[in-house]
GROMACS .gro file of C-alpha atoms in nm:
model
  281
    1MET     CA    1   0.336   3.964   1.113
    2THR     CA    2   0.364   3.608   1.259
    3HIS     CA    3   0.085   3.378   1.133
    4ALA     CA    4   0.052   3.060   1.357
    5VAL     CA    5   0.081   2.761   1.183
    6ARG     CA    6  -0.197   2.525   1.271
    7ARG     CA    7  -0.091   2.136   1.293
    8HIS     CA    8  -0.213   1.799   1.360
    9ASP     CA    9  -0.083   1.583   1.600
   10VAL     CA   10   0.016   1.262   1.558
   11HIS     CA   11  -0.063   0.982   1.777
   12LEU     CA   12   0.179   0.734   1.684
   13THR     CA   13   0.570   0.662   1.689
   14HIS     CA   14   0.712   0.623   1.389
   15PRO     CA   15   0.997   0.291   1.372
   16GLU     CA   16   1.351   0.464   1.410
   17TRP     CA   17   1.467   0.292   1.132
   18SER     CA   18   1.198   0.411   0.911
   19ARG     CA   19   1.294   0.785   0.878
   20SER     CA   20   1.453   0.903   0.591
   21ALA     CA   21   1.442   0.557   0.456
   22THR     CA   22   1.466   0.490   0.061
   23ILE     CA   23   1.222   0.258  -0.028
   24TYR     CA   24   1.242   0.012  -0.346
   25GLN     CA   25   0.944  -0.148  -0.480
   26ILE     CA   26   0.971  -0.475  -0.604
   27ASN     CA   27   0.719  -0.665  -0.871
   28THR     CA   28   0.827  -1.027  -0.768
   29ARG     CA   29   0.750  -1.152  -1.109
   30GLN     CA   30   0.922  -0.891  -1.321
   31PHE     CA   31   1.255  -0.838  -1.075
   32THR     CA   32   1.450  -1.139  -1.170
   33PRO     CA   33   1.417  -1.388  -1.488
   34ASP     CA   34   1.324  -1.653  -1.200
   35GLY     CA   35   1.067  -1.440  -1.088
   36THR     CA   36   1.073  -1.589  -0.718
   37PHE     CA   37   1.120  -1.484  -0.378
   38GLU     CA   38   1.451  -1.706  -0.398
   39ALA     CA   39   1.600  -1.502  -0.681
   40ALA     CA   40   1.527  -1.189  -0.516
   41ALA     CA   41   1.723  -1.276  -0.233
   42ARG     CA   42   2.031  -1.269  -0.389
   43GLU     CA   43   1.964  -0.921  -0.545
   44LEU     CA   44   1.966  -0.796  -0.156
   45SER     CA   45   2.349  -0.720  -0.122
   46ARG     CA   46   2.341  -0.545  -0.454
   47LEU     CA   47   2.005  -0.306  -0.311
   48HIS     CA   48   2.174  -0.295   0.018
   49GLU     CA   49   2.476  -0.105  -0.124
   50LEU     CA   50   2.269   0.124  -0.331
   51GLY     CA   51   2.141   0.258  -0.007
   52VAL     CA   52   1.792   0.085   0.010
   53ARG     CA   53   1.648   0.024   0.366
   54ILE     CA   54   1.303  -0.064   0.313
   55LEU     CA   55   1.191  -0.330   0.041
   56TRP     CA   56   0.817  -0.322  -0.069
   57LEU     CA   57   0.700  -0.623  -0.208
   58MET     CA   58   0.383  -0.579  -0.438
   59PRO     CA   59   0.098  -0.837  -0.340
   60VAL     CA   60   0.240  -1.155  -0.268
   61HIS     CA   61  -0.094  -1.328  -0.282
   62GLU     CA   62  -0.273  -1.572  -0.534
   63ILE     CA   63  -0.441  -1.377  -0.808
   64GLY     CA   64  -0.805  -1.433  -0.888
   65VAL     CA   65  -0.899  -1.625  -1.245
   66VAL     CA   66  -1.253  -1.488  -1.279
   67ASN     CA   67  -1.288  -1.161  -1.525
   68ARG     CA   68  -0.895  -1.168  -1.490
   69LYS     CA   69  -0.723  -0.866  -1.714
   70GLY     CA   70  -0.478  -1.041  -1.923
   71ALA     CA   71  -0.335  -1.419  -1.939
   72LEU     CA   72  -0.146  -1.316  -1.601
   73GLY     CA   73  -0.413  -1.095  -1.400
   74SER     CA   74  -0.361  -0.814  -1.169
   75PRO     CA   75  -0.152  -0.828  -0.828
   76TYR     CA   76  -0.446  -0.601  -0.734
   77ALA     CA   77  -0.720  -0.884  -0.771
   78VAL     CA   78  -0.642  -1.068  -0.430
   79ARG     CA   79  -0.827  -1.447  -0.450
   80ASP     CA   80  -0.691  -1.548  -0.108
   81TYR     CA   81  -0.514  -1.343   0.154
   82TYR     CA   82  -0.366  -1.584   0.341
   83SER     CA   83  -0.181  -1.750  -0.009
   84VAL     CA   84   0.113  -1.696  -0.134
   85ASN     CA   85   0.130  -1.735  -0.561
   86PRO     CA   86   0.303  -2.026  -0.626
   87GLU     CA   87   0.474  -1.860  -0.883
   88PHE     CA   88   0.678  -1.711  -0.649
   89GLY     CA   89   0.780  -1.975  -0.376
   90THR     CA   90   0.605  -2.093  -0.081
   91LEU     CA   91   0.557  -1.883   0.264
   92THR     CA   92   0.861  -2.059   0.370
   93ASP     CA   93   1.078  -1.895   0.072
   94LEU     CA   94   0.894  -1.568   0.154
   95ARG     CA   95   0.993  -1.576   0.483
   96ALA     CA   96   1.381  -1.670   0.396
   97PHE     CA   97   1.338  -1.366   0.218
   98VAL     CA   98   1.268  -1.130   0.514
   99ASP     CA   99   1.497  -1.346   0.732
  100ALA     CA  100   1.806  -1.234   0.466
  101ALA     CA  101   1.678  -0.870   0.442
  102HIS     CA  102   1.706  -0.846   0.801
  103ALA     CA  103   2.034  -1.009   0.810
  104ARG     CA  104   2.147  -0.700   0.585
  105GLY     CA  105   1.962  -0.480   0.832
  106MET     CA  106   1.666  -0.373   0.576
  107ARG     CA  107   1.310  -0.406   0.626
  108VAL     CA  108   1.057  -0.559   0.448
  109ILE     CA  109   0.654  -0.469   0.376
  110LEU     CA  110   0.373  -0.601   0.216
  111ASP     CA  111   0.148  -0.437  -0.049
  112TRP     CA  112  -0.185  -0.470   0.066
  113VAL     CA  113  -0.507  -0.470  -0.092
  114ALA     CA  114  -0.818  -0.433   0.191
  115ASN     CA  115  -1.034  -0.200  -0.070
  116HIS     CA  116  -1.164  -0.492  -0.309
  117THR     CA  117  -1.114  -0.872  -0.401
  118ALA     CA  118  -1.116  -1.093  -0.675
  119TRP     CA  119  -1.467  -1.195  -0.794
  120ASP     CA  120  -1.356  -1.568  -0.692
  121ASN     CA  121  -1.206  -1.498  -0.333
  122PRO     CA  122  -1.376  -1.753  -0.125
  123LEU     CA  123  -1.502  -1.475   0.076
  124VAL     CA  124  -1.798  -1.354  -0.193
  125GLU     CA  125  -1.927  -1.716  -0.155
  126GLU     CA  126  -1.923  -1.767   0.254
  127HIS     CA  127  -1.988  -1.362   0.318
  128PRO     CA  128  -2.172  -1.265   0.046
  129GLU     CA  129  -2.294  -0.940   0.320
  130TRP     CA  130  -1.934  -0.836   0.344
  131TYR     CA  131  -1.937  -0.682  -0.036
  132ALA     CA  132  -2.087  -0.357  -0.171
  133ARG     CA  133  -2.369  -0.366  -0.390
  134ASP     CA  134  -2.486  -0.166  -0.656
  135TRP     CA  135  -2.848  -0.021  -0.696
  136GLN     CA  136  -2.966  -0.361  -0.828
  137GLY     CA  137  -2.790  -0.571  -0.556
  138ALA     CA  138  -2.510  -0.723  -0.803
  139LEU     CA  139  -2.170  -0.706  -0.642
  140GLN     CA  140  -1.987  -0.354  -0.744
  141PRO     CA  141  -1.653  -0.325  -0.853
  142THR     CA  142  -1.444  -0.014  -0.745
  143PRO     CA  143  -1.711   0.316  -0.918
  144TRP     CA  144  -1.525   0.510  -1.171
  145TRP     CA  145  -1.256   0.282  -1.255
  146ASP     CA  146  -1.165   0.039  -1.483
  147TRP     CA  147  -1.145  -0.235  -1.220
  148ASP     CA  148  -1.399  -0.502  -1.329
  149ASP     CA  149  -1.122  -0.798  -1.240
  150VAL     CA  150  -1.262  -0.700  -0.844
  151VAL     CA  151  -1.528  -0.626  -0.630
  152ASP     CA  152  -1.566  -0.382  -0.347
  153LEU     CA  153  -1.591  -0.518   0.011
  154ASP     CA  154  -1.787  -0.309   0.258
  155PHE     CA  155  -1.661  -0.153   0.543
  156HIS     CA  156  -1.951  -0.063   0.722
  157ARG     CA  157  -1.961  -0.431   0.819
  158PRO     CA  158  -1.766  -0.511   1.168
  159GLY     CA  159  -1.677  -0.887   0.998
  160VAL     CA  160  -1.464  -0.730   0.730
  161ARG     CA  161  -1.288  -0.549   0.971
  162SER     CA  162  -1.189  -0.831   1.155
  163TYR     CA  163  -1.093  -1.046   0.889
  164MET     CA  164  -0.872  -0.778   0.748
  165ILE     CA  165  -0.669  -0.688   1.072
  166ASP     CA  166  -0.634  -1.081   1.154
  167ALA     CA  167  -0.505  -1.136   0.773
  168MET     CA  168  -0.267  -0.861   0.796
  169ALA     CA  169  -0.135  -0.954   1.139
  170TYR     CA  170  -0.084  -1.329   1.007
  171TRP     CA  171   0.133  -1.199   0.788
  172VAL     CA  172   0.357  -0.981   1.053
  173ARG     CA  173   0.333  -1.324   1.282
  174GLN     CA  174   0.392  -1.573   1.030
  175ALA     CA  175   0.638  -1.394   0.781
  176ASP     CA  176   0.816  -1.086   1.006
  177VAL     CA  177   0.734  -0.865   0.761
  178ASP     CA  178   0.756  -0.510   0.896
  179GLY     CA  179   0.463  -0.328   0.807
  180PHE     CA  180   0.256  -0.278   0.490
  181ARG     CA  181   0.207  -0.013   0.201
  182CYS     CA  182  -0.171   0.010   0.160
  183ASP     CA  183  -0.307   0.005  -0.167
  184VAL     CA  184  -0.596   0.284  -0.244
  185ALA     CA  185  -0.592   0.354   0.132
  186GLY     CA  186  -0.770   0.692   0.046
  187LEU     CA  187  -1.116   0.426  -0.027
  188VAL     CA  188  -1.101   0.264   0.327
  189PRO     CA  189  -1.221   0.417   0.589
  190VAL     CA  190  -0.967   0.611   0.803
  191ASP     CA  191  -1.083   0.441   1.144
  192PHE     CA  192  -1.032   0.086   1.008
  193TRP     CA  193  -0.686   0.172   0.937
  194GLU     CA  194  -0.633   0.319   1.271
  195GLN     CA  195  -0.778  -0.002   1.420
  196ALA     CA  196  -0.601  -0.223   1.241
  197ARG     CA  197  -0.262   0.002   1.306
  198ALA     CA  198  -0.303  -0.065   1.679
  199GLU     CA  199  -0.370  -0.414   1.676
  200LEU     CA  200  -0.057  -0.471   1.449
  201CYS     CA  201   0.187  -0.275   1.710
  202ARG     CA  202   0.030  -0.523   1.981
  203ILE     CA  203   0.287  -0.766   1.784
  204LYS     CA  204   0.550  -0.538   1.663
  205PRO     CA  205   0.662  -0.199   1.570
  206VAL     CA  206   0.524  -0.152   1.203
  207PHE     CA  207   0.540   0.093   0.916
  208MET     CA  208   0.246   0.172   0.751
  209LEU     CA  209   0.241   0.333   0.387
  210ALA     CA  210  -0.071   0.467   0.270
  211GLU     CA  211  -0.167   0.520  -0.112
  212ALA     CA  212  -0.312   0.842  -0.091
  213GLU     CA  213  -0.239   1.177  -0.002
  214HIS     CA  214  -0.464   1.254   0.313
  215ARG     CA  215  -0.355   1.480   0.636
  216ASP     CA  216  -0.567   1.259   0.841
  217LEU     CA  217  -0.425   0.962   0.764
  218HIS     CA  218  -0.156   1.060   0.944
  219ASP     CA  219  -0.317   1.103   1.321
  220ARG     CA  220  -0.350   0.742   1.445
  221ALA     CA  221  -0.274   0.529   1.099
  222PHE     CA  222  -0.001   0.583   0.879
  223ASP     CA  223   0.354   0.696   0.907
  224ALA     CA  224   0.376   0.811   0.539
  225THR     CA  225   0.167   0.885   0.258
  226TYR     CA  226   0.252   0.965  -0.128
  227GLY     CA  227   0.368   1.299  -0.230
  228TRP     CA  228   0.121   1.288  -0.535
  229SER     CA  229   0.144   1.673  -0.600
  230TRP     CA  230   0.534   1.677  -0.540
  231ASN     CA  231   0.583   1.394  -0.833
  232LEU     CA  232   0.359   1.565  -1.077
  233ALA     CA  233   0.515   1.867  -1.037
  234LEU     CA  234   0.839   1.758  -1.116
  235HIS     CA  235   0.722   1.580  -1.403
  236HIS     CA  236   0.568   1.916  -1.543
  237ILE     CA  237   0.884   2.051  -1.463
  238ALA     CA  238   1.092   1.818  -1.651
  239SER     CA  239   0.900   1.816  -1.967
  240GLY     CA  240   0.885   2.193  -1.992
  241ARG     CA  241   0.563   2.249  -1.900
  242ALA     CA  242   0.650   2.421  -1.595
  243ASP     CA  243   0.899   2.619  -1.355
  244VAL     CA  244   1.014   2.551  -1.033
  245THR     CA  245   0.760   2.748  -0.881
  246ALA     CA  246   0.527   2.420  -0.981
  247LEU     CA  247   0.644   2.294  -0.649
  248ARG     CA  248   0.468   2.574  -0.419
  249VAL     CA  249   0.147   2.362  -0.436
  250TYR     CA  250   0.336   2.095  -0.269
  251HIS     CA  251   0.514   2.276   0.011
  252ALA     CA  252   0.235   2.521   0.091
  253GLU     CA  253   0.009   2.224   0.195
  254HIS     CA  254   0.247   2.001   0.346
  255GLU     CA  255   0.386   2.305   0.547
  256LYS     CA  256   0.001   2.460   0.627
  257SER     CA  257  -0.202   2.138   0.688
  258PHE     CA  258   0.026   1.832   0.744
  259PRO     CA  259   0.187   1.743   1.057
  260ASP     CA  260   0.523   1.779   1.184
  261ASP     CA  261   0.633   1.429   1.173
  262GLY     CA  262   0.412   1.346   0.936
  263MET     CA  263   0.656   1.168   0.671
  264ARG     CA  264   0.559   1.227   0.308
  265MET     CA  265   0.708   0.949   0.009
  266LEU     CA  266   0.857   1.152  -0.238
  267PHE     CA  267   0.919   0.933  -0.555
  268VAL     CA  268   1.021   0.958  -0.921
  269SER     CA  269   0.917   0.611  -1.037
  270ASN     CA  270   0.555   0.394  -0.947
  271HIS     CA  271   0.430   0.139  -1.107
  272ASP     CA  272   0.095   0.289  -1.159
  273LYS     CA  273   0.242   0.656  -1.324
  274ASN     CA  274   0.468   0.499  -1.582
  275SER     CA  275   0.310   0.746  -1.819
  276TRP     CA  276   0.240   1.123  -1.730
  277GLU     CA  277   0.179   1.255  -2.067
  278GLY     CA  278  -0.144   1.430  -2.035
  279THR     CA  279  -0.197   1.337  -1.657
  280GLU     CA  280  -0.353   1.581  -1.456
  281PHE     CA  281  -0.529   1.566  -1.151
   0.00000   0.00000   0.00000
């Protein structure tokens, strides 16, 4: 007996250049000895020869100082969404990097942190009503994690949504980036991402990658989501904790509930999964 598989439709068009493309993540600070966009641009021919077609730049913005982690701080504590971290260069330098990538047939996506900001982001003072609050009315870092260098935005506020979409559009227009890798996308309402995708595609076709593994994100917001369960299964297989049947979970879920045209990012290395010892979902 043949059983019909129910699929979820995709209502967006993937850029043709994104299909089966190899994504390469760049931490600008550590990628070269100089740690700048200019120095990174000198490596583009090498990356192209490796087969890279999409370059994912980790957050390029100024990093918050208040409550920062360590001496350098986390790039995911954004102090100003319209800024460029001066350690890396200027907006002109970033645009030159993007232009050089485009000249080689590669595309560039920016890491976008919508869920939270640094404590000293100007929005904290200018729009305190845009932030989530705990039961005492205080600013609230993302619950359950050790992210005490950031505070959560409240996406029930229309102003937050408008501001964030305008900021994303700024980088598409001014730096000519080709889309975004969206940090902790599953912690931000899906309908916001759908609204953002529609607005960005009015400027140019973009590629959107969600740091999440939820099928509904594929409907109208994201081209691709993470294959977390695939990656975990491979690590368990490689370390002798499982055999190839561990991949059944990923493939069964993907086949049953993810859309036919929904892309999954399958990866063996990722900046926040450097150590898997003892990791479970």
